[in-house]
Amino acid sequence: MNRRYVVQRVGFALLTLAALLVVVPILLVVGTIIVRGASAIDWEFLTAMPRDGMKAGGILPAIVGTVLLTLGTALAAIPVGVGGAIYLAEYARDTWLTRLVRLAIINLAGIPSVVYGLFGLGLFVLFLQFGTSILAGSLTLAIMTLPIIISTAEEALRAVPTEFRTVILSLGGTRWQAVRYVVLPQAMPGIITGIILGLLRAAGETAPILFTVAAFYLPRLPRSPLDPTMALPYHLYVISTQVPGMPEEIKYGTALVLLALVLSMNVVATLIRSYYRRRREW
Amino acid sequence: MRAKIQVDHLSFYYGDKQALFDISMEIRERQITALIGPSGCGKSTFLRCLNRMNDTIPGTRLEGRVLLDGQDIYAPGTDVVDLRRRVGMVFQRPNPFPQSVFDNVAFGPRVLGLYRGKDELEEIVERSLRDVRLWDEVKDDLKQDALSLSLGQQQRLCIARVIAVQPEVILMDEPCSALDPIVTLEIEELMKRLREQYTIVIVTHNMQQAARVSDWTGFFWLGRLVEMGPTGDVFTRPQQKLTEDYITGRAG
Ligand SMILES: Nc1ncnc2c1ncn2[C@@H]1O[C@H](COP(=O)(O)OP(=O)(O)OP(=O)(O)O)[C@@H](O)[C@H]1O
Ligand SMILES: [Mg+2]
């Protein structure tokens, strides 16, 4: 047999192996969590307050907390992120100011999440006196999410052919009309992907909420944005490391709920994306 | 025939680089004016001066005047949006928006607010599509994606999109260079019909096309207008040696 052919076969085999290696950990993680956590999930677990030092009862306040924090993050990060991306992609000329903004975005993306937590503590909790609250936590998460949203949204906007903008200007339209009616709809799938990526990260992070919002044990639902709340990732951290004698089932059950929440956001994102792909009219 | 557009000692610069040198010409109303010349001689730049599309390119500068119906379009206080409505543009590659046929034609009227009520918008769309002879081909499915049309249909759709805002002048920058010869002839037929209503300026690399469709021809060379006159004269007895060389294929 030809030597080059053998080399190719071996090469392909190795590449296939590498691809499979990516799948294995995901299957293991998801599999373990489902196998060991599914038995914990029942109606009470999802809808009740924790009891007995969190060793029994449900995790409702943590679920609600994470949902509220994700919503708050979305509310703060989407307008600023998408607005900033539109500015950078459609209006900004290459000046020192825009270069500074870009530099800031790149550096923001590289900051470890615990630093965001400390920053949020300093700015929102203490200086602006929001206290440990959903407001402070959401804003902290929003800042962490911004670079992801801005850079993916900007890329998606830039991928829309320049010609469309030129045509709209030549029809007497304005730059904004070009953005509004053609560029933005075209870029929407990419922008939504960026938003979801950012929010997924926000939903699962522990460090940024540690000092800004998360309560160790707070068996009631928040009443205002200025209340602290429990949240799934932090709750998971607490019951896994801080509470002796915690039943395994509850740990894995909590992890499963967090995973399900995140995966369902992914599904929603995919649906929205395909909806925009099909719907091109206005 | 009255001059629709009068260009007066026009010079144009991209930064330090001068692209047009002291150009003066008259573009007659309801006639087809062809601009020919070798690549890079400034035809597109000149065309874009006529509806101020060069404004969108940073660092450019213009000297001289461009009069549309006697009004200087570069005078301060000019409504550029209205200017671009009056002087529409068709591009080299067919570039419909990735939307339905209807929405493409309706786009201009919508962003400019040129209609009252849905009925009037539908009327405008139908009239524009009829004007470019596309109506019969698409009337059964105005909701179909514009990108599913053939290239020739797409280019006619783009012309309909311009016509929908009721322009007075239509600028065309090599509108056929992405199309096959048969479709090219269709578009040329269309241009001859449109001439009854609109003033048309077409940039073309194709000398036969200029000779076939245009009433007037201007020959550009290195940013200068070398010669301009009735198409028959320019092609059969050019005044300038340069024009003759270019037309007969000895220069270019
Ligand atoms: N946006 C721009 N920035 C800088 N220079 C430009 C720009 N557009 C065109 N030029 C320059 O201006 C000159 C004229 O270009 P233009 O595109 O008007 O020529 P053209 O006659 O249309 O050529 P073609 O037949 O290839 O389309 C060229 O030297 C070109 O390099
Ligand atoms: Mg050109």
mmCIF file of C-alpha atoms in Angstrom, chain B residues 60-215:
data_model
loop_
_atom_site.group_PDB
_atom_site.id
_atom_site.type_symbol
_atom_site.label_atom_id
_atom_site.label_comp_id
_atom_site.label_asym_id
_atom_site.label_seq_id
_atom_site.Cartn_x
_atom_site.Cartn_y
_atom_site.Cartn_z
ATOM 1 C CA THR B 60 -12.640 63.891 0.091
ATOM 2 C CA ARG B 61 -12.843 67.404 -1.319
ATOM 3 C CA LEU B 62 -14.598 68.979 -4.255
ATOM 4 C CA GLU B 63 -14.153 72.219 -6.184
ATOM 5 C CA GLY B 64 -16.492 73.704 -8.746
ATOM 6 C CA ARG B 65 -20.230 73.452 -9.068
ATOM 7 C CA VAL B 66 -22.849 70.900 -10.020
ATOM 8 C CA LEU B 67 -26.190 72.436 -10.952
ATOM 9 C CA LEU B 68 -29.367 70.371 -10.970
ATOM 10 C CA ASP B 69 -32.117 72.375 -12.675
ATOM 11 C CA GLY B 70 -29.930 75.406 -12.101
ATOM 12 C CA GLN B 71 -29.520 74.830 -8.359
ATOM 13 C CA ASP B 72 -26.049 74.120 -6.990
ATOM 14 C CA ILE B 73 -26.355 70.773 -5.201
ATOM 15 C CA TYR B 74 -23.254 71.552 -3.148
ATOM 16 C CA ALA B 75 -24.615 74.856 -1.907
ATOM 17 C CA PRO B 76 -24.934 75.024 1.871
ATOM 18 C CA GLY B 77 -28.426 74.110 3.055
ATOM 19 C CA THR B 78 -29.016 71.594 0.270
ATOM 20 C CA ASP B 79 -31.293 68.759 1.353
ATOM 21 C CA VAL B 80 -29.086 65.776 0.504
ATOM 22 C CA VAL B 81 -31.857 63.274 1.206
ATOM 23 C CA ASP B 82 -34.104 64.941 -1.335
ATOM 24 C CA LEU B 83 -31.209 65.304 -3.775
ATOM 25 C CA ARG B 84 -30.579 61.560 -3.623
ATOM 26 C CA ARG B 85 -34.235 60.871 -4.135
ATOM 27 C CA ARG B 86 -34.172 63.049 -7.260
ATOM 28 C CA VAL B 87 -30.910 61.557 -8.500
ATOM 29 C CA GLY B 88 -31.082 57.794 -8.040
ATOM 30 C CA MET B 89 -28.326 55.273 -8.557
ATOM 31 C CA VAL B 90 -28.057 51.743 -9.939
ATOM 32 C CA PHE B 91 -24.934 49.767 -9.135
ATOM 33 C CA GLN B 92 -22.706 47.373 -10.987
ATOM 34 C CA ARG B 93 -23.725 44.213 -9.205
ATOM 35 C CA PRO B 94 -27.425 43.566 -8.704
ATOM 36 C CA ASN B 95 -27.841 44.148 -4.979
ATOM 37 C CA PRO B 96 -31.413 43.635 -3.842
ATOM 38 C CA PHE B 97 -31.906 43.535 -0.094
ATOM 39 C CA PRO B 98 -32.390 40.034 1.301
ATOM 40 C CA GLN B 99 -36.095 40.705 1.644
ATOM 41 C CA SER B 100 -39.174 40.082 -0.440
ATOM 42 C CA VAL B 101 -39.631 41.547 -3.906
ATOM 43 C CA PHE B 102 -42.341 43.820 -2.561
ATOM 44 C CA ASP B 103 -40.261 45.103 0.332
ATOM 45 C CA ASN B 104 -37.368 45.855 -1.986
ATOM 46 C CA VAL B 105 -39.426 48.139 -4.194
ATOM 47 C CA ALA B 106 -41.286 49.575 -1.205
ATOM 48 C CA PHE B 107 -38.056 50.345 0.618
ATOM 49 C CA GLY B 108 -37.474 53.864 -0.700
ATOM 50 C CA PRO B 109 -41.078 55.033 -0.353
ATOM 51 C CA ARG B 110 -41.086 53.642 3.164
ATOM 52 C CA VAL B 111 -37.921 55.301 4.444
ATOM 53 C CA LEU B 112 -38.839 58.552 2.742
ATOM 54 C CA GLY B 113 -42.520 58.401 3.706
ATOM 55 C CA LEU B 114 -43.654 58.952 0.131
ATOM 56 C CA TYR B 115 -47.107 57.392 0.352
ATOM 57 C CA ARG B 116 -50.374 57.630 2.194
ATOM 58 C CA GLY B 117 -51.886 54.284 3.092
ATOM 59 C CA LYS B 118 -51.245 50.717 2.057
ATOM 60 C CA ASP B 119 -53.128 51.044 -1.231
ATOM 61 C CA GLU B 120 -50.913 53.794 -2.483
ATOM 62 C CA LEU B 121 -47.793 51.844 -1.571
ATOM 63 C CA GLU B 122 -49.077 48.823 -3.476
ATOM 64 C CA GLU B 123 -49.808 51.074 -6.413
ATOM 65 C CA ILE B 124 -46.269 52.493 -6.372
ATOM 66 C CA VAL B 125 -44.787 48.999 -6.227
ATOM 67 C CA GLU B 126 -46.905 47.767 -9.108
ATOM 68 C CA ARG B 127 -46.194 50.809 -11.255
ATOM 69 C CA SER B 128 -42.449 50.570 -10.633
ATOM 70 C CA LEU B 129 -42.370 46.869 -11.431
ATOM 71 C CA ARG B 130 -44.376 47.473 -14.594
ATOM 72 C CA ASP B 131 -41.982 50.226 -15.633
ATOM 73 C CA VAL B 132 -39.100 47.763 -15.596
ATOM 74 C CA ARG B 133 -41.225 44.992 -17.179
ATOM 75 C CA LEU B 134 -40.849 42.756 -14.130
ATOM 76 C CA TRP B 135 -44.449 42.852 -13.000
ATOM 77 C CA ASP B 136 -45.710 39.926 -15.086
ATOM 78 C CA GLU B 137 -42.870 37.737 -13.881
ATOM 79 C CA VAL B 138 -43.339 38.356 -10.169
ATOM 80 C CA LYS B 139 -46.944 39.490 -9.683
ATOM 81 C CA ASP B 140 -48.084 36.041 -8.490
ATOM 82 C CA ASP B 141 -45.627 36.008 -5.633
ATOM 83 C CA LEU B 142 -44.500 39.423 -4.471
ATOM 84 C CA LYS B 143 -43.499 37.854 -1.170
ATOM 85 C CA GLN B 144 -40.791 35.690 -2.701
ATOM 86 C CA ASP B 145 -37.235 36.357 -1.657
ATOM 87 C CA ALA B 146 -35.616 38.828 -4.047
ATOM 88 C CA LEU B 147 -32.460 36.739 -4.058
ATOM 89 C CA SER B 148 -34.353 33.850 -5.647
ATOM 90 C CA LEU B 149 -34.738 35.895 -8.853
ATOM 91 C CA SER B 150 -32.305 35.560 -11.750
ATOM 92 C CA LEU B 151 -29.497 38.124 -11.970
ATOM 93 C CA GLY B 152 -31.207 40.002 -14.790
ATOM 94 C CA GLN B 153 -34.461 40.110 -12.831
ATOM 95 C CA GLN B 154 -32.542 41.271 -9.772
ATOM 96 C CA GLN B 155 -31.005 44.146 -11.692
ATOM 97 C CA ARG B 156 -34.406 45.167 -13.029
ATOM 98 C CA LEU B 157 -35.701 44.959 -9.466
ATOM 99 C CA CYS B 158 -32.927 47.327 -8.382
ATOM 100 C CA ILE B 159 -33.951 49.734 -11.118
ATOM 101 C CA ALA B 160 -37.572 49.438 -9.945
ATOM 102 C CA ARG B 161 -36.401 50.192 -6.426
ATOM 103 C CA VAL B 162 -34.892 53.445 -7.670
ATOM 104 C CA ILE B 163 -37.893 54.326 -9.818
ATOM 105 C CA ALA B 164 -40.215 53.824 -6.847
ATOM 106 C CA VAL B 165 -39.012 57.067 -5.260
ATOM 107 C CA GLN B 166 -39.793 58.959 -8.484
ATOM 108 C CA PRO B 167 -36.359 60.257 -9.331
ATOM 109 C CA GLU B 168 -35.625 62.665 -12.157
ATOM 110 C CA VAL B 169 -32.159 61.389 -12.971
ATOM 111 C CA ILE B 170 -30.912 57.786 -12.842
ATOM 112 C CA LEU B 171 -27.192 57.173 -12.575
ATOM 113 C CA MET B 172 -26.000 53.732 -13.623
ATOM 114 C CA ASP B 173 -22.485 52.547 -12.902
ATOM 115 C CA GLU B 174 -21.749 49.667 -15.291
ATOM 116 C CA PRO B 175 -25.219 48.207 -14.710
ATOM 117 C CA CYS B 176 -24.666 45.314 -17.111
ATOM 118 C CA SER B 177 -21.139 44.204 -16.424
ATOM 119 C CA ALA B 178 -22.303 41.364 -14.188
ATOM 120 C CA LEU B 179 -24.929 40.193 -16.672
ATOM 121 C CA ASP B 180 -24.848 37.941 -19.726
ATOM 122 C CA PRO B 181 -25.272 39.417 -23.242
ATOM 123 C CA ILE B 182 -28.947 38.577 -23.653
ATOM 124 C CA VAL B 183 -29.897 40.076 -20.312
ATOM 125 C CA THR B 184 -27.694 43.049 -21.152
ATOM 126 C CA LEU B 185 -29.775 43.676 -24.272
ATOM 127 C CA GLU B 186 -32.938 43.508 -22.162
ATOM 128 C CA ILE B 187 -31.609 46.145 -19.804
ATOM 129 C CA GLU B 188 -30.593 48.317 -22.744
ATOM 130 C CA GLU B 189 -34.120 48.084 -24.154
ATOM 131 C CA LEU B 190 -35.400 49.052 -20.744
ATOM 132 C CA MET B 191 -33.099 52.073 -20.628
ATOM 133 C CA LYS B 192 -34.357 53.272 -23.980
ATOM 134 C CA ARG B 193 -37.909 53.140 -22.667
ATOM 135 C CA LEU B 194 -37.017 54.826 -19.403
ATOM 136 C CA ARG B 195 -35.465 57.676 -21.358
ATOM 137 C CA GLU B 196 -38.951 58.957 -22.115
ATOM 138 C CA GLN B 197 -39.343 59.836 -18.447
ATOM 139 C CA TYR B 198 -35.901 60.043 -16.918
ATOM 140 C CA THR B 199 -32.531 61.556 -17.561
ATOM 141 C CA ILE B 200 -30.027 58.706 -17.583
ATOM 142 C CA VAL B 201 -26.271 58.746 -17.105
ATOM 143 C CA ILE B 202 -24.538 55.418 -17.660
ATOM 144 C CA VAL B 203 -20.930 54.479 -17.096
ATOM 145 C CA THR B 204 -19.844 51.622 -19.299
ATOM 146 C CA HIS B 205 -16.704 49.805 -20.316
ATOM 147 C CA ASN B 206 -18.478 48.447 -23.304
ATOM 148 C CA MET B 207 -18.054 50.725 -26.304
ATOM 149 C CA GLN B 208 -20.733 48.956 -28.328
ATOM 150 C CA GLN B 209 -23.135 49.483 -25.482
ATOM 151 C CA ALA B 210 -22.401 53.196 -25.382
ATOM 152 C CA ALA B 211 -22.880 53.374 -29.134
ATOM 153 C CA ARG B 212 -26.117 51.371 -28.980
ATOM 154 C CA VAL B 213 -27.977 53.102 -26.197
ATOM 155 C CA SER B 214 -26.687 56.579 -25.644
ATOM 156 C CA ASP B 215 -27.518 59.921 -27.184
#
